[in-house]
C-alpha cells in the first residue's frame, strides 16, 4: 500500500515540475518575441528617417501585441544634424502556473 502512495506522490511532483518547466519556457519565448519586436521597431524607425507616421504605426502595432512602446527623441549634436531616439518596449513577463507577473523593459537607440 505504501508503494502505491509513493508512486502517485512521485507522479504528482513530476507533473508539477513539468507544468512549471512549460511555464518558464513559454515566458522565455514571450520575452524573445518582445526582443525581436523591439529590434524590428528600431529598424523601422531608422529606415524611415524618424518619420512620425511610422513611429505612431509602430506604437499602435505594439499596443495590439500587448506591449507599450515609447520613443523619445534625442539630439546628437548642437546643429541637430544627427538625430537619435531612445526606444523603450515594456512588457509583462509572466509564469501563470506560479502566479508570477513582473514588468520588464527593453531599451535601445535608433540612430
PDB file of C-alpha atoms in Angstrom:
ATOM      1  CA  UNK A   1       0.000   0.000   0.000  1.00  0.00           C
ATOM      2  CA  UNK A   2       2.847   2.366   0.784  1.00  0.00           C
ATOM      3  CA  UNK A   3       4.377   1.845  -2.681  1.00  0.00           C
ATOM      4  CA  UNK A   4       1.162   2.952  -4.394  1.00  0.00           C
ATOM      5  CA  UNK A   5       1.085   6.166  -2.354  1.00  0.00           C
ATOM      6  CA  UNK A   6       4.742   6.877  -3.143  1.00  0.00           C
ATOM      7  CA  UNK A   7       4.165   6.235  -6.846  1.00  0.00           C
ATOM      8  CA  UNK A   8       1.204   8.623  -7.017  1.00  0.00           C
ATOM      9  CA  UNK A   9       3.056  11.249  -4.991  1.00  0.00           C
ATOM     10  CA  UNK A  10       6.049  10.924  -7.329  1.00  0.00           C
ATOM     11  CA  UNK A  11       3.789  11.316 -10.373  1.00  0.00           C
ATOM     12  CA  UNK A  12       2.166  14.419  -8.863  1.00  0.00           C
ATOM     13  CA  UNK A  13       5.570  16.016  -8.267  1.00  0.00           C
ATOM     14  CA  UNK A  14       6.673  15.080 -11.773  1.00  0.00           C
ATOM     15  CA  UNK A  15       3.531  16.638 -13.244  1.00  0.00           C
ATOM     16  CA  UNK A  16       4.020  19.793 -11.168  1.00  0.00           C
ATOM     17  CA  UNK A  17       7.645  20.126 -12.284  1.00  0.00           C
ATOM     18  CA  UNK A  18       6.592  19.595 -15.894  1.00  0.00           C
ATOM     19  CA  UNK A  19       3.982  22.348 -15.685  1.00  0.00           C
ATOM     20  CA  UNK A  20       6.440  24.763 -14.071  1.00  0.00           C
ATOM     21  CA  UNK A  21       9.001  23.946 -16.769  1.00  0.00           C
ATOM     22  CA  UNK A  22       6.462  24.592 -19.522  1.00  0.00           C
ATOM     23  CA  UNK A  23       5.556  27.921 -17.899  1.00  0.00           C
ATOM     24  CA  UNK A  24       9.202  29.017 -17.730  1.00  0.00           C
ATOM     25  CA  UNK A  25       9.821  28.054 -21.366  1.00  0.00           C
ATOM     26  CA  UNK A  26       6.655  29.863 -22.504  1.00  0.00           C
ATOM     27  CA  UNK A  27       7.721  33.016 -20.617  1.00  0.00           C
ATOM     28  CA  UNK A  28      11.145  32.809 -22.260  1.00  0.00           C
ATOM     29  CA  UNK A  29       9.548  32.540 -25.693  1.00  0.00           C
ATOM     30  CA  UNK A  30       7.382  35.601 -24.979  1.00  0.00           C
ATOM     31  CA  UNK A  31      10.459  37.565 -23.870  1.00  0.00           C
ATOM     32  CA  UNK A  32      12.300  36.558 -27.048  1.00  0.00           C
ATOM     33  CA  UNK A  33       9.318  37.704 -29.141  1.00  0.00           C
ATOM     34  CA  UNK A  34       9.395  41.059 -27.336  1.00  0.00           C
ATOM     35  CA  UNK A  35      13.132  41.442 -28.048  1.00  0.00           C
ATOM     36  CA  UNK A  36      12.536  40.631 -31.715  1.00  0.00           C
ATOM     37  CA  UNK A  37       9.724  43.178 -31.965  1.00  0.00           C
ATOM     38  CA  UNK A  38      11.916  45.795 -30.282  1.00  0.00           C
ATOM     39  CA  UNK A  39      14.694  45.201 -32.831  1.00  0.00           C
ATOM     40  CA  UNK A  40      12.176  45.366 -35.689  1.00  0.00           C
ATOM     41  CA  UNK A  41      10.716  48.634 -34.384  1.00  0.00           C
ATOM     42  CA  UNK A  42      14.171  50.198 -34.148  1.00  0.00           C
ATOM     43  CA  UNK A  43      14.923  49.075 -37.692  1.00  0.00           C
ATOM     44  CA  UNK A  44      11.649  50.532 -38.997  1.00  0.00           C
ATOM     45  CA  UNK A  45      12.274  53.853 -37.263  1.00  0.00           C
ATOM     46  CA  UNK A  46      15.824  54.083 -38.605  1.00  0.00           C
ATOM     47  CA  UNK A  47      14.837  53.163 -42.164  1.00  0.00           C
ATOM     48  CA  UNK A  48      12.042  55.741 -42.214  1.00  0.00           C
ATOM     49  CA  UNK A  49      14.392  58.501 -41.019  1.00  0.00           C
ATOM     50  CA  UNK A  50      12.310  59.051 -37.866  1.00  0.00           C
ATOM     51  CA  UNK A  51       9.022  59.577 -39.709  1.00  0.00           C
ATOM     52  CA  UNK A  52       6.239  60.418 -37.248  1.00  0.00           C
ATOM     53  CA  UNK A  53       3.631  58.255 -39.006  1.00  0.00           C
ATOM     54  CA  UNK A  54       5.923  55.219 -38.881  1.00  0.00           C
ATOM     55  CA  UNK A  55       6.564  55.792 -35.179  1.00  0.00           C
ATOM     56  CA  UNK A  56       2.827  56.024 -34.463  1.00  0.00           C
ATOM     57  CA  UNK A  57       2.211  52.869 -36.533  1.00  0.00           C
ATOM     58  CA  UNK A  58       4.872  51.028 -34.522  1.00  0.00           C
ATOM     59  CA  UNK A  59       3.243  52.204 -31.288  1.00  0.00           C
ATOM     60  CA  UNK A  60      -0.216  51.045 -32.364  1.00  0.00           C
ATOM     61  CA  UNK A  61       1.135  47.688 -33.523  1.00  0.00           C
ATOM     62  CA  UNK A  62       2.937  47.255 -30.203  1.00  0.00           C
ATOM     63  CA  UNK A  63      -0.275  48.047 -28.343  1.00  0.00           C
ATOM     64  CA  UNK A  64      -2.143  45.412 -30.351  1.00  0.00           C
ATOM     65  CA  UNK A  65       0.512  42.846 -29.380  1.00  0.00           C
ATOM     66  CA  UNK A  66       0.235  43.735 -25.693  1.00  0.00           C
ATOM     67  CA  UNK A  67       3.397  45.839 -25.443  1.00  0.00           C
ATOM     68  CA  UNK A  68       3.938  49.505 -24.688  1.00  0.00           C
ATOM     69  CA  UNK A  69       6.385  51.315 -26.970  1.00  0.00           C
ATOM     70  CA  UNK A  70       7.875  54.683 -26.027  1.00  0.00           C
ATOM     71  CA  UNK A  71      10.016  56.676 -28.444  1.00  0.00           C
ATOM     72  CA  UNK A  72      11.917  59.656 -27.023  1.00  0.00           C
ATOM     73  CA  UNK A  73      13.683  61.948 -29.485  1.00  0.00           C
ATOM     74  CA  UNK A  74      17.247  62.921 -28.670  1.00  0.00           C
ATOM     75  CA  UNK A  75      19.606  65.398 -30.335  1.00  0.00           C
ATOM     76  CA  UNK A  76      23.079  64.110 -31.072  1.00  0.00           C
ATOM     77  CA  UNK A  77      24.803  67.437 -31.737  1.00  0.00           C
ATOM     78  CA  UNK A  78      24.088  71.141 -31.315  1.00  0.00           C
ATOM     79  CA  UNK A  79      23.354  71.695 -35.023  1.00  0.00           C
ATOM     80  CA  UNK A  80      20.657  68.986 -34.950  1.00  0.00           C
ATOM     81  CA  UNK A  81      22.293  67.265 -37.913  1.00  0.00           C
ATOM     82  CA  UNK A  82      22.138  63.798 -36.498  1.00  0.00           C
ATOM     83  CA  UNK A  83      19.057  62.537 -34.660  1.00  0.00           C
ATOM     84  CA  UNK A  84      18.700  59.713 -32.212  1.00  0.00           C
ATOM     85  CA  UNK A  85      15.734  58.223 -30.460  1.00  0.00           C
ATOM     86  CA  UNK A  86      15.543  56.116 -27.334  1.00  0.00           C
ATOM     87  CA  UNK A  87      13.142  53.231 -27.942  1.00  0.00           C
ATOM     88  CA  UNK A  88      11.723  51.544 -24.835  1.00  0.00           C
ATOM     89  CA  UNK A  89       9.476  48.493 -25.004  1.00  0.00           C
ATOM     90  CA  UNK A  90       7.583  47.478 -21.852  1.00  0.00           C
ATOM     91  CA  UNK A  91       6.022  44.037 -21.499  1.00  0.00           C
ATOM     92  CA  UNK A  92       4.850  41.600 -18.843  1.00  0.00           C
ATOM     93  CA  UNK A  93       6.956  38.547 -18.006  1.00  0.00           C
ATOM     94  CA  UNK A  94       4.508  36.012 -16.621  1.00  0.00           C
ATOM     95  CA  UNK A  95       4.607  32.417 -15.395  1.00  0.00           C
ATOM     96  CA  UNK A  96       0.904  31.668 -14.881  1.00  0.00           C
ATOM     97  CA  UNK A  97       1.249  28.344 -13.053  1.00  0.00           C
ATOM     98  CA  UNK A  98       3.224  30.080 -10.278  1.00  0.00           C
ATOM     99  CA  UNK A  99       1.142  33.259 -10.475  1.00  0.00           C
ATOM    100  CA  UNK A 100       4.265  35.342 -11.107  1.00  0.00           C
ATOM    101  CA  UNK A 101       3.940  38.509 -13.168  1.00  0.00           C
ATOM    102  CA  UNK A 102       6.602  41.193 -13.481  1.00  0.00           C
ATOM    103  CA  UNK A 103       7.090  44.167 -15.771  1.00  0.00           C
ATOM    104  CA  UNK A 104      10.188  44.206 -17.963  1.00  0.00           C
ATOM    105  CA  UNK A 105      11.652  46.882 -20.222  1.00  0.00           C
ATOM    106  CA  UNK A 106      13.920  46.651 -23.221  1.00  0.00           C
ATOM    107  CA  UNK A 107      15.807  49.839 -24.096  1.00  0.00           C
ATOM    108  CA  UNK A 108      17.657  50.661 -27.271  1.00  0.00           C
ATOM    109  CA  UNK A 109      18.634  53.535 -29.511  1.00  0.00           C
ATOM    110  CA  UNK A 110      17.686  54.294 -33.090  1.00  0.00           C
ATOM    111  CA  UNK A 111      20.295  56.317 -34.944  1.00  0.00           C
TER     112      UNK A 111
END
